[in-house]
Coordinates of C-alpha atoms in Angstrom, one line a residue:
X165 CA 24.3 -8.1 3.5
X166 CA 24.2 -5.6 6.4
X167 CA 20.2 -3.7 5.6
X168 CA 18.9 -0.8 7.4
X169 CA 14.9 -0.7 7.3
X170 CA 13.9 2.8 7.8
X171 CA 10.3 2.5 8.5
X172 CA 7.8 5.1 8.3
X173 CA 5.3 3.4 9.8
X174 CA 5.6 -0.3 12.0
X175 CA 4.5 -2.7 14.6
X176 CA 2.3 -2.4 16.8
X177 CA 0.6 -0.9 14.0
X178 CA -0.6 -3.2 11.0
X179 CA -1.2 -1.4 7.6
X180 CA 0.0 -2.2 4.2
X181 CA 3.6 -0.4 4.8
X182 CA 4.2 -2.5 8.0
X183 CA 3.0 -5.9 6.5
X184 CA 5.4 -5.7 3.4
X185 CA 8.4 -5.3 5.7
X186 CA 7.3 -8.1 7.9
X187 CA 7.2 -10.5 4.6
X188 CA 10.3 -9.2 3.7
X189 CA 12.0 -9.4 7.0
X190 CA 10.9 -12.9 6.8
X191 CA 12.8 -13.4 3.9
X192 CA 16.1 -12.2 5.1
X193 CA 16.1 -14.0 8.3
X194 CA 15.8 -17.2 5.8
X195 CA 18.8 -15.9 3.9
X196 CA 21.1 -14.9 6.9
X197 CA 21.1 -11.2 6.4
X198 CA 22.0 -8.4 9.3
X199 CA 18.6 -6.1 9.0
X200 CA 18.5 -2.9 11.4
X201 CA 14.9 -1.5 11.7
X202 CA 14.8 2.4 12.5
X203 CA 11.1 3.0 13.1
X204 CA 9.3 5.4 15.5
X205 CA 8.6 4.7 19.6
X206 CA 5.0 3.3 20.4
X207 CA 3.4 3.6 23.7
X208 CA 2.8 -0.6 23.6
X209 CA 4.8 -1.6 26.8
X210 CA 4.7 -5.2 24.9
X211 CA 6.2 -4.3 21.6
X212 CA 9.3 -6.8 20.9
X213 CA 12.6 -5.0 20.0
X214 CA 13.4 -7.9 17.9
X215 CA 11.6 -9.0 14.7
X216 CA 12.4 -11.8 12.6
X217 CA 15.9 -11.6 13.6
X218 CA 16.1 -8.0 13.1
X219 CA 16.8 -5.7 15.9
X220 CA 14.5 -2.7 16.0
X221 CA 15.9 0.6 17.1
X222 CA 12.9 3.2 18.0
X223 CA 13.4 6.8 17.5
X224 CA 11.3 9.4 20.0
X225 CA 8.0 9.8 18.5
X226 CA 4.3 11.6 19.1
X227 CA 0.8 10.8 17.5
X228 CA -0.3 12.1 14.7
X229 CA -3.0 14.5 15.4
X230 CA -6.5 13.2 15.1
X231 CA -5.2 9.4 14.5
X232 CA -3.3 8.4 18.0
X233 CA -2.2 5.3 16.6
X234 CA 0.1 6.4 13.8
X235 CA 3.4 8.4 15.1
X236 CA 5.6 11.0 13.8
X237 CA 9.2 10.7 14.2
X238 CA 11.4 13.3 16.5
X239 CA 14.5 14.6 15.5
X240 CA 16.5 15.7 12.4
X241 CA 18.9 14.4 10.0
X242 CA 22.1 13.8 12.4
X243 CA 20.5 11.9 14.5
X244 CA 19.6 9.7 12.2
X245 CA 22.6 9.7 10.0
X246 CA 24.5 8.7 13.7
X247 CA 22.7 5.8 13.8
X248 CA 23.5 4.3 10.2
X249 CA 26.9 5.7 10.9
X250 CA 27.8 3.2 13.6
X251 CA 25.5 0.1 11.7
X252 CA 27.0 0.9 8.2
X253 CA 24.7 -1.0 6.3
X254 CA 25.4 -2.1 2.7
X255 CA 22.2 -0.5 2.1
X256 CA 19.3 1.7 3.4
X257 CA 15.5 0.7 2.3
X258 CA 13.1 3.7 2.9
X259 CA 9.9 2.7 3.5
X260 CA 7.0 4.6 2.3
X261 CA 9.4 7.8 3.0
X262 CA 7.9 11.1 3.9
X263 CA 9.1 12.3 7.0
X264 CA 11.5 10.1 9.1
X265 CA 12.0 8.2 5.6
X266 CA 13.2 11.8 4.1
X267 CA 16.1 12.2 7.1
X268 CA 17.2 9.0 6.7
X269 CA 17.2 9.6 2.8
X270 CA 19.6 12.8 3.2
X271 CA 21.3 11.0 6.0
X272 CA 22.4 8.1 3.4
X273 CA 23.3 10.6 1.1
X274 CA 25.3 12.4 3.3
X275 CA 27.1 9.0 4.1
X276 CA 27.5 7.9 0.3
X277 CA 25.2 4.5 1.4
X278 CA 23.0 3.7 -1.2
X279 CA 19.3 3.7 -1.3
X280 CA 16.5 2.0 -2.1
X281 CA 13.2 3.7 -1.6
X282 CA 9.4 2.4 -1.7
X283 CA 7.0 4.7 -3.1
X284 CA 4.0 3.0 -1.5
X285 CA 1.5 6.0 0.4
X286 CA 0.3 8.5 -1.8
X287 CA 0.7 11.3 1.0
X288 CA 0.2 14.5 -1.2
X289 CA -3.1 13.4 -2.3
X290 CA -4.6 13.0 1.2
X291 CA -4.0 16.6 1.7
X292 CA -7.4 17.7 0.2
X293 CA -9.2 14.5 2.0
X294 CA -7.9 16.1 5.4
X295 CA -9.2 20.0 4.9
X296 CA -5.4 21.2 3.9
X297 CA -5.0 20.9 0.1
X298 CA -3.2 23.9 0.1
X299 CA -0.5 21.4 1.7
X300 CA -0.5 19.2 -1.6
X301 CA 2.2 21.0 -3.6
X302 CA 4.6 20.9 -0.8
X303 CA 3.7 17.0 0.5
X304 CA 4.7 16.6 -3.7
X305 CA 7.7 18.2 -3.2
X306 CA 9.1 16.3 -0.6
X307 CA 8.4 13.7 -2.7
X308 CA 10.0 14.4 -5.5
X309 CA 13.3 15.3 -3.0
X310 CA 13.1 12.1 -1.3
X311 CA 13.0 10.1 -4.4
X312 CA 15.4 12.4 -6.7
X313 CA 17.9 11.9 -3.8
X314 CA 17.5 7.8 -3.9
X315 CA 20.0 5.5 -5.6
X316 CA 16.7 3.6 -7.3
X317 CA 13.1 4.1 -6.4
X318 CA 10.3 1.0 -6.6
X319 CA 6.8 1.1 -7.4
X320 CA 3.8 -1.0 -7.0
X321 CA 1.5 -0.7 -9.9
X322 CA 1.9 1.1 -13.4
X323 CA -0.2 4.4 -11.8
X324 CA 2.6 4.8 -9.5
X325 CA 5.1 4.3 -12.1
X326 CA 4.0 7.1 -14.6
X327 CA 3.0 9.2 -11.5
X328 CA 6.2 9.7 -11.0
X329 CA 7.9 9.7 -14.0
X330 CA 5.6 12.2 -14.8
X331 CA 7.0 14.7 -11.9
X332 CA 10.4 13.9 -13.8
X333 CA 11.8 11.2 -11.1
X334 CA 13.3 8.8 -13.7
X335 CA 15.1 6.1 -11.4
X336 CA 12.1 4.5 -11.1
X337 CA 11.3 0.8 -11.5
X338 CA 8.7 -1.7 -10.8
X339 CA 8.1 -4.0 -7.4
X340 CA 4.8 -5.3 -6.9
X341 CA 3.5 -7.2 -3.7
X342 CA 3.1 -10.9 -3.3
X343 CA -0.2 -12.4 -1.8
X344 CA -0.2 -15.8 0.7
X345 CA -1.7 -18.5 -1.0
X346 CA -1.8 -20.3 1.1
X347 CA -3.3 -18.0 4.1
X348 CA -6.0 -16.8 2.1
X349 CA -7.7 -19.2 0.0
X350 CA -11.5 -20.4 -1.3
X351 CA -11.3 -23.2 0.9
X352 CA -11.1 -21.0 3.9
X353 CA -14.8 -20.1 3.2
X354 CA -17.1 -20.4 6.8
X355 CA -20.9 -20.8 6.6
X356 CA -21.1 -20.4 10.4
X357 CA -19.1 -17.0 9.9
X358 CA -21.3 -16.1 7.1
X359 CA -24.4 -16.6 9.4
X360 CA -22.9 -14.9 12.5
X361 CA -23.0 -11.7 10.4
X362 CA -25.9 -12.8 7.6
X363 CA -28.5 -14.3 9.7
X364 CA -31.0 -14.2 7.3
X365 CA -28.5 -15.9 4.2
X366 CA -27.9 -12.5 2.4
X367 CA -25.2 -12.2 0.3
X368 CA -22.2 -10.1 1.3
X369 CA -20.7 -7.3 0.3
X370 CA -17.4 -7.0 2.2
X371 CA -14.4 -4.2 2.8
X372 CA -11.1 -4.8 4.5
X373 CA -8.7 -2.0 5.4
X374 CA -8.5 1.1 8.0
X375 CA -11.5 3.4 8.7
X376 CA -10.0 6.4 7.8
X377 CA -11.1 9.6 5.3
X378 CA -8.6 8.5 2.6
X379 CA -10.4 5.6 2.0
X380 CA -13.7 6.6 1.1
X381 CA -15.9 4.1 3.0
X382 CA -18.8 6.6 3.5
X383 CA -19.2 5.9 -0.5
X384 CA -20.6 2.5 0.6
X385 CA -23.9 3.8 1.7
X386 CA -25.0 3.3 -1.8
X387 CA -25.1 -0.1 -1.4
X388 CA -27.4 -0.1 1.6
X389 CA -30.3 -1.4 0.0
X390 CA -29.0 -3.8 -2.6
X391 CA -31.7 -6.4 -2.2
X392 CA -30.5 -9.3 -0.7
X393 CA -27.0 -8.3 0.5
X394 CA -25.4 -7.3 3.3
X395 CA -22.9 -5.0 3.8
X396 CA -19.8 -6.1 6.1
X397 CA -16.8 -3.9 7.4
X398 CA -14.0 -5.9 8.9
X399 CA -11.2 -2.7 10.0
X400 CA -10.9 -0.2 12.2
X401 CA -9.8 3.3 12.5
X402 CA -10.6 7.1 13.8
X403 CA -13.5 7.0 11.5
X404 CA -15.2 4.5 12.7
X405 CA -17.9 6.2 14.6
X406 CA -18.8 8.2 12.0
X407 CA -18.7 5.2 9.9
X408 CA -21.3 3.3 12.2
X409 CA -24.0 5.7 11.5
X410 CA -23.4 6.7 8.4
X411 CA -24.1 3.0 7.7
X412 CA -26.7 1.8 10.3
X413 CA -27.6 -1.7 8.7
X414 CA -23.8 -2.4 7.9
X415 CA -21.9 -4.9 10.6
X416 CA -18.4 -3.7 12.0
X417 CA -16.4 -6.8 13.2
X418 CA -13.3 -4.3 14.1
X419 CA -9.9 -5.1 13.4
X420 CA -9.1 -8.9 12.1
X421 CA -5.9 -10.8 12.0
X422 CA -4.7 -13.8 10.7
X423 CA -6.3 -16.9 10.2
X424 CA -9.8 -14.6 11.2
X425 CA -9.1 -12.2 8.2
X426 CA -8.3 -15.2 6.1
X427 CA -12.3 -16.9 7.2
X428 CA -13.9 -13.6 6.9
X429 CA -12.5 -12.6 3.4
X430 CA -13.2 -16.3 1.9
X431 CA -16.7 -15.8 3.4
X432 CA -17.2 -13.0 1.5
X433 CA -19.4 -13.1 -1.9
X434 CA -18.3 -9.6 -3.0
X435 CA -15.4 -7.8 -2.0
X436 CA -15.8 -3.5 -2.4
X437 CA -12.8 -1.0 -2.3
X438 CA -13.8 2.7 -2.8
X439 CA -10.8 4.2 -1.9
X440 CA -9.2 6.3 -4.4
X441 CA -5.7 7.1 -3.0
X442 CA -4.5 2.9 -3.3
X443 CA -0.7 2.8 -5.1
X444 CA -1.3 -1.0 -4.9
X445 CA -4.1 -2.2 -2.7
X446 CA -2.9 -5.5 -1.2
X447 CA -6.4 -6.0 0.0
X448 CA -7.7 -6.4 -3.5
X449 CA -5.3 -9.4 -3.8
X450 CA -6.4 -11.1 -0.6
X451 CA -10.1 -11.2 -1.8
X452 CA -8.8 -12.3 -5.6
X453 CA -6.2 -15.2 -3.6
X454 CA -9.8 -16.0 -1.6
X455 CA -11.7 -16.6 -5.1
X456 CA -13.9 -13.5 -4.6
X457 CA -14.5 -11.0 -7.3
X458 CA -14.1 -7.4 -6.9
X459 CA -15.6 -3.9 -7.7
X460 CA -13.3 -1.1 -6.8
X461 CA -12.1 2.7 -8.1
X462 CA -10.4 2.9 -11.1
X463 CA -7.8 4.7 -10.3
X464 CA -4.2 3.6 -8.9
X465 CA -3.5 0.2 -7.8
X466 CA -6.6 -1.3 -8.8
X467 CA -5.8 -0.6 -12.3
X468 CA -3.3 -3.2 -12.6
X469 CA -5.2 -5.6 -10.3
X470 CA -9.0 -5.7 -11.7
X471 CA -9.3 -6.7 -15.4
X472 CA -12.5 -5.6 -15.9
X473 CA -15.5 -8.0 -17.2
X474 CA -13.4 -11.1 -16.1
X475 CA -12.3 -10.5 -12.7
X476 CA -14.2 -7.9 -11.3
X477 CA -15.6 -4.2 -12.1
X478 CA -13.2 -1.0 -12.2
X479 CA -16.0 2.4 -11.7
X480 CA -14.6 6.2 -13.0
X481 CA -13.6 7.5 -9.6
X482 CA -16.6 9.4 -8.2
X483 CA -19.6 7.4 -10.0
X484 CA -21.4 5.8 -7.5
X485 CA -24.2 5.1 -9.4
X486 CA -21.6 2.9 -11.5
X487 CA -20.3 1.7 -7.9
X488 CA -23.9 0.1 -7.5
X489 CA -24.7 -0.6 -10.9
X490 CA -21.4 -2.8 -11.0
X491 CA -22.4 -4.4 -7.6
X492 CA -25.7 -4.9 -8.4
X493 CA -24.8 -6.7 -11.8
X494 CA -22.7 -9.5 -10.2
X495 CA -24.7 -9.6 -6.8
X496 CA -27.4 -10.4 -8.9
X497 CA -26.3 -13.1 -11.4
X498 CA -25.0 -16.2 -9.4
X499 CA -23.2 -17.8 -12.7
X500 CA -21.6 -14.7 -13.5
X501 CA -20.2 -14.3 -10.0
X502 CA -18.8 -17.4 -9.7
X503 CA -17.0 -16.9 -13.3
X504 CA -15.4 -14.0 -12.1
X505 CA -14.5 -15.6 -9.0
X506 CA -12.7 -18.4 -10.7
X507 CA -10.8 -16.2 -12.8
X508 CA -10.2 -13.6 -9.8
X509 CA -8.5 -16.6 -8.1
X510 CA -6.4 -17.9 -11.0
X511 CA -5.5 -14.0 -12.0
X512 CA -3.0 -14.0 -8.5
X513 CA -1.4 -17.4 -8.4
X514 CA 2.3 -17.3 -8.4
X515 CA 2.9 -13.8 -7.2
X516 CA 4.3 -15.5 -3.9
X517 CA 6.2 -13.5 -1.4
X518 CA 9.3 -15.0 -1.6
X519 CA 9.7 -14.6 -5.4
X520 CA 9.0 -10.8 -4.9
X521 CA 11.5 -10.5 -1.6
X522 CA 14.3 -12.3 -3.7
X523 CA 13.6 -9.5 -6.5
X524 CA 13.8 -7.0 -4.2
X525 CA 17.1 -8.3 -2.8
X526 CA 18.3 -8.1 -6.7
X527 CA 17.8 -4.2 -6.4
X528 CA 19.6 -3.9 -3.0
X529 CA 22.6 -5.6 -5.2
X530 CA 22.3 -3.0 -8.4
X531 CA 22.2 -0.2 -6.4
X532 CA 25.0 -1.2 -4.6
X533 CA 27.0 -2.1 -7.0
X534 CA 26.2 1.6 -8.9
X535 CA 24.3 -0.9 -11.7
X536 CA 21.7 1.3 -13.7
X537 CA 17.9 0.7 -13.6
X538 CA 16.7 -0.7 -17.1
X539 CA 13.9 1.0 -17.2
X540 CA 10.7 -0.4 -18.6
X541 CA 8.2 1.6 -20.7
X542 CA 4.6 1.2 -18.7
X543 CA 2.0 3.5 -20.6
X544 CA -1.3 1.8 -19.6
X545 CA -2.3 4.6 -16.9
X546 CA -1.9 8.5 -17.3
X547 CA 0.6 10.5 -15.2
X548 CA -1.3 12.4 -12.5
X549 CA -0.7 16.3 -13.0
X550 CA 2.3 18.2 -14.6
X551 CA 6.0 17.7 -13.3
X552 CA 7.0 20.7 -11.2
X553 CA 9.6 23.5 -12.4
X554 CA 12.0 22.1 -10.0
X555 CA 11.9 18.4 -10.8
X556 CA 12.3 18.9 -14.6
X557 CA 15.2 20.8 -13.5
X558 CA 16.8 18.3 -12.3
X559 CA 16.6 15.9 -15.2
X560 CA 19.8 15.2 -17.6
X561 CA 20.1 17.2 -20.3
X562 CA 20.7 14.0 -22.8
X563 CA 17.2 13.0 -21.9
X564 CA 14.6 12.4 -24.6
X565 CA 10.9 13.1 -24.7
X566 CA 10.9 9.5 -22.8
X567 CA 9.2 10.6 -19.9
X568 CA 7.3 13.4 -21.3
X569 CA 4.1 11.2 -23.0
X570 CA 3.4 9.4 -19.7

């Protein structure tokens, strides 16, 4: 197949958009597919214009204000649509589309290519985070355009699943993320990292991810004075500062990579993830994969990845007392810990990346061949607010109450 990768996000930056195209990159390299990445410039002199066999094409871009490393995309639709014009791929993936994804989503149209998008950054929801939520109902309406205008839209957890069929997008169906077993594993467990950041043998309560306002980190300071622990930050991000002395007696190794990550998240004896805003949270995964047990918000992602009482705690978003109480509770009984471990660790086996890449690869082939979603009926998780006026429009008037209940 001939694939365009419209990336909202990508190298030099790492987050959880730009590592699921790398593993699926990977993947069609191995089977011999064309793959055109359209992504925005970076200001790295040493970025590589080929990845995994995929030429990248980088569109004019400027920082986002107030987070340098993350860049907004120049230009409108034609520009765009020129570009998949001359590659005519088979099909366009959108990645995480918002902005450059929702040009590249009218730009397809335009072209009768069909899409495939991936609903993976819950963008209208930062809005109040960031001081603008009067900018929530219109970052939800781009949404819903972007992903009314798809050929098929794909999901990471149940949340996001009835989240959206809840704003009346119905061509919705289900793609989770893989984890590497094999990169992050029990056995990867260092006492001499555990020292350099525990010199007296506390326990430790880790985090993973980017030091920004949408994920809550700040919550952490309730977990300051859990006796015997210590609190551990491996990330980084324009919060960071702020971070540092919000949580004085916390250690901030920065940004990790690789086989580091894989050490520091083995080492860990609790892994925390406050955050909110998560449509998956691959990081949850990594720690689970690692054989450590995990106490995170129960909202989004984490819904489908914590079974609570045998792998780890979920806490009603906002309740830090439960946030601490939950910590506490497995910081505190060694046996119990190591239970939940076990059964964090056997909960992800199997969910390899190349299993999930090949089912992606299945959609690119439906919507190609105009084959309809069979939807599947996921009612474990609420929808998040009422469907707009304009969305419930644009539903078929042979539609059911299906979608209404969820």
């Amino acid at each position: 197949m001939r694939i365009a990768i419209v990336a909202e996000s990508f190298l030099p930056l790492m987050n959880g958009v730009t590592h699921s195209i790398l593993r699926v990159l990977e993947h069609l390299q191995e089977r011999g597919d064309e793959v055109l990445v359209i992504a925005p410039s970076t200001s790295d002199a040493d970025v590589l214009d080929v990845v995994h066999g995929a030429f990248v094409h980088r569109l004019p871009s400027v920082p986002l204000a107030g987070y340098t490393n993350v860049r907004v995309a120049l230009g409108g639709v034609y520009r765009v649509k020129r570009i998949l014009a001359d590659y005519a791929p088979d099909v366009v993936h959108l990645a995480s589309p918002f902005v450059l994804g929702w040009r590249a989503a009218q730009a397809a149209h335009q072209l009768g290519i069909p899409t495939v998008a991936i609903y993976q950054t819950e963008v209208p929801s930062y809005a109040a985070r960031y001081g603008v939520p009067f900018l929530e109902n219109w970052a939800w309406n781009r949404v819903e355009n972007i992903h009314l205008l798809a050929s098929r839209t794909l999901v990471p957890s149940t949340f996001a699943l009835n989240q959206l069929r809840g704003r009346g997008i119905l061509r919705v169906g289900m793609w989770r993320r893989g984890v590497d077993t094999a990169r992050f594993a029990p056995e990867k467990r260092d006492a001499g990292w555990r020292a350099s950041v525990a010199s007296g043998g506390e326990r430790i309560i880790g985090y993973v991810g980017r030091l920004a306002v949408e994920k809550q980190v700040e919550d952490l300071a309730v977990l300051a004075d859990v006796p015997g622990t210590r609190l551990v930050i491996v990330g980084d991000g324009p919060q960071r500062t702020a971070l540092e002395e919000a949580l004085p007696n916390a250690v901030f190794t920065g940004f990790l990579g690789g086989e580091e990550l894989a050490r520091a998240v083995a080492s860990f004896d609790l892994f925390v993830h406050p955050g909110e805003f998560e449509t998956f949270c691959q990081t949850i995964q990594e720690a689970m994969a690692s054989g450590v047990p995990v106490v995170a918000t129960g909202r989004g992602g984490p819904l489908d990845l914590v079974e609570n009482s045998r792998t780890g705690w979920l806490y009603e978003p906002g309740d830090l007392t439960g946030l601490r109480r939950h910590v506490m509770d497995l910081m505190g009984d060694d046996a119990k810990r190591r239970a939940f471990a076990a059964a964090a660790y056997a909960s992800v086996q199997g969910r390899t990346w190349p299993a999930l890449c090949a089912e992606l690869v299945r959609h690119y082939k439906d919507v190609m061949a105009g084959t309809p979603l069979v939807e599947r009926t996921e009612t474990n998780t609420p929808a998040i607010g009422p469907r707009s006026r304009r969305a419930r429009s644009a539903e078929p008037e042979t539609k059911s109450t299906q979608g209404a209940t969820l």
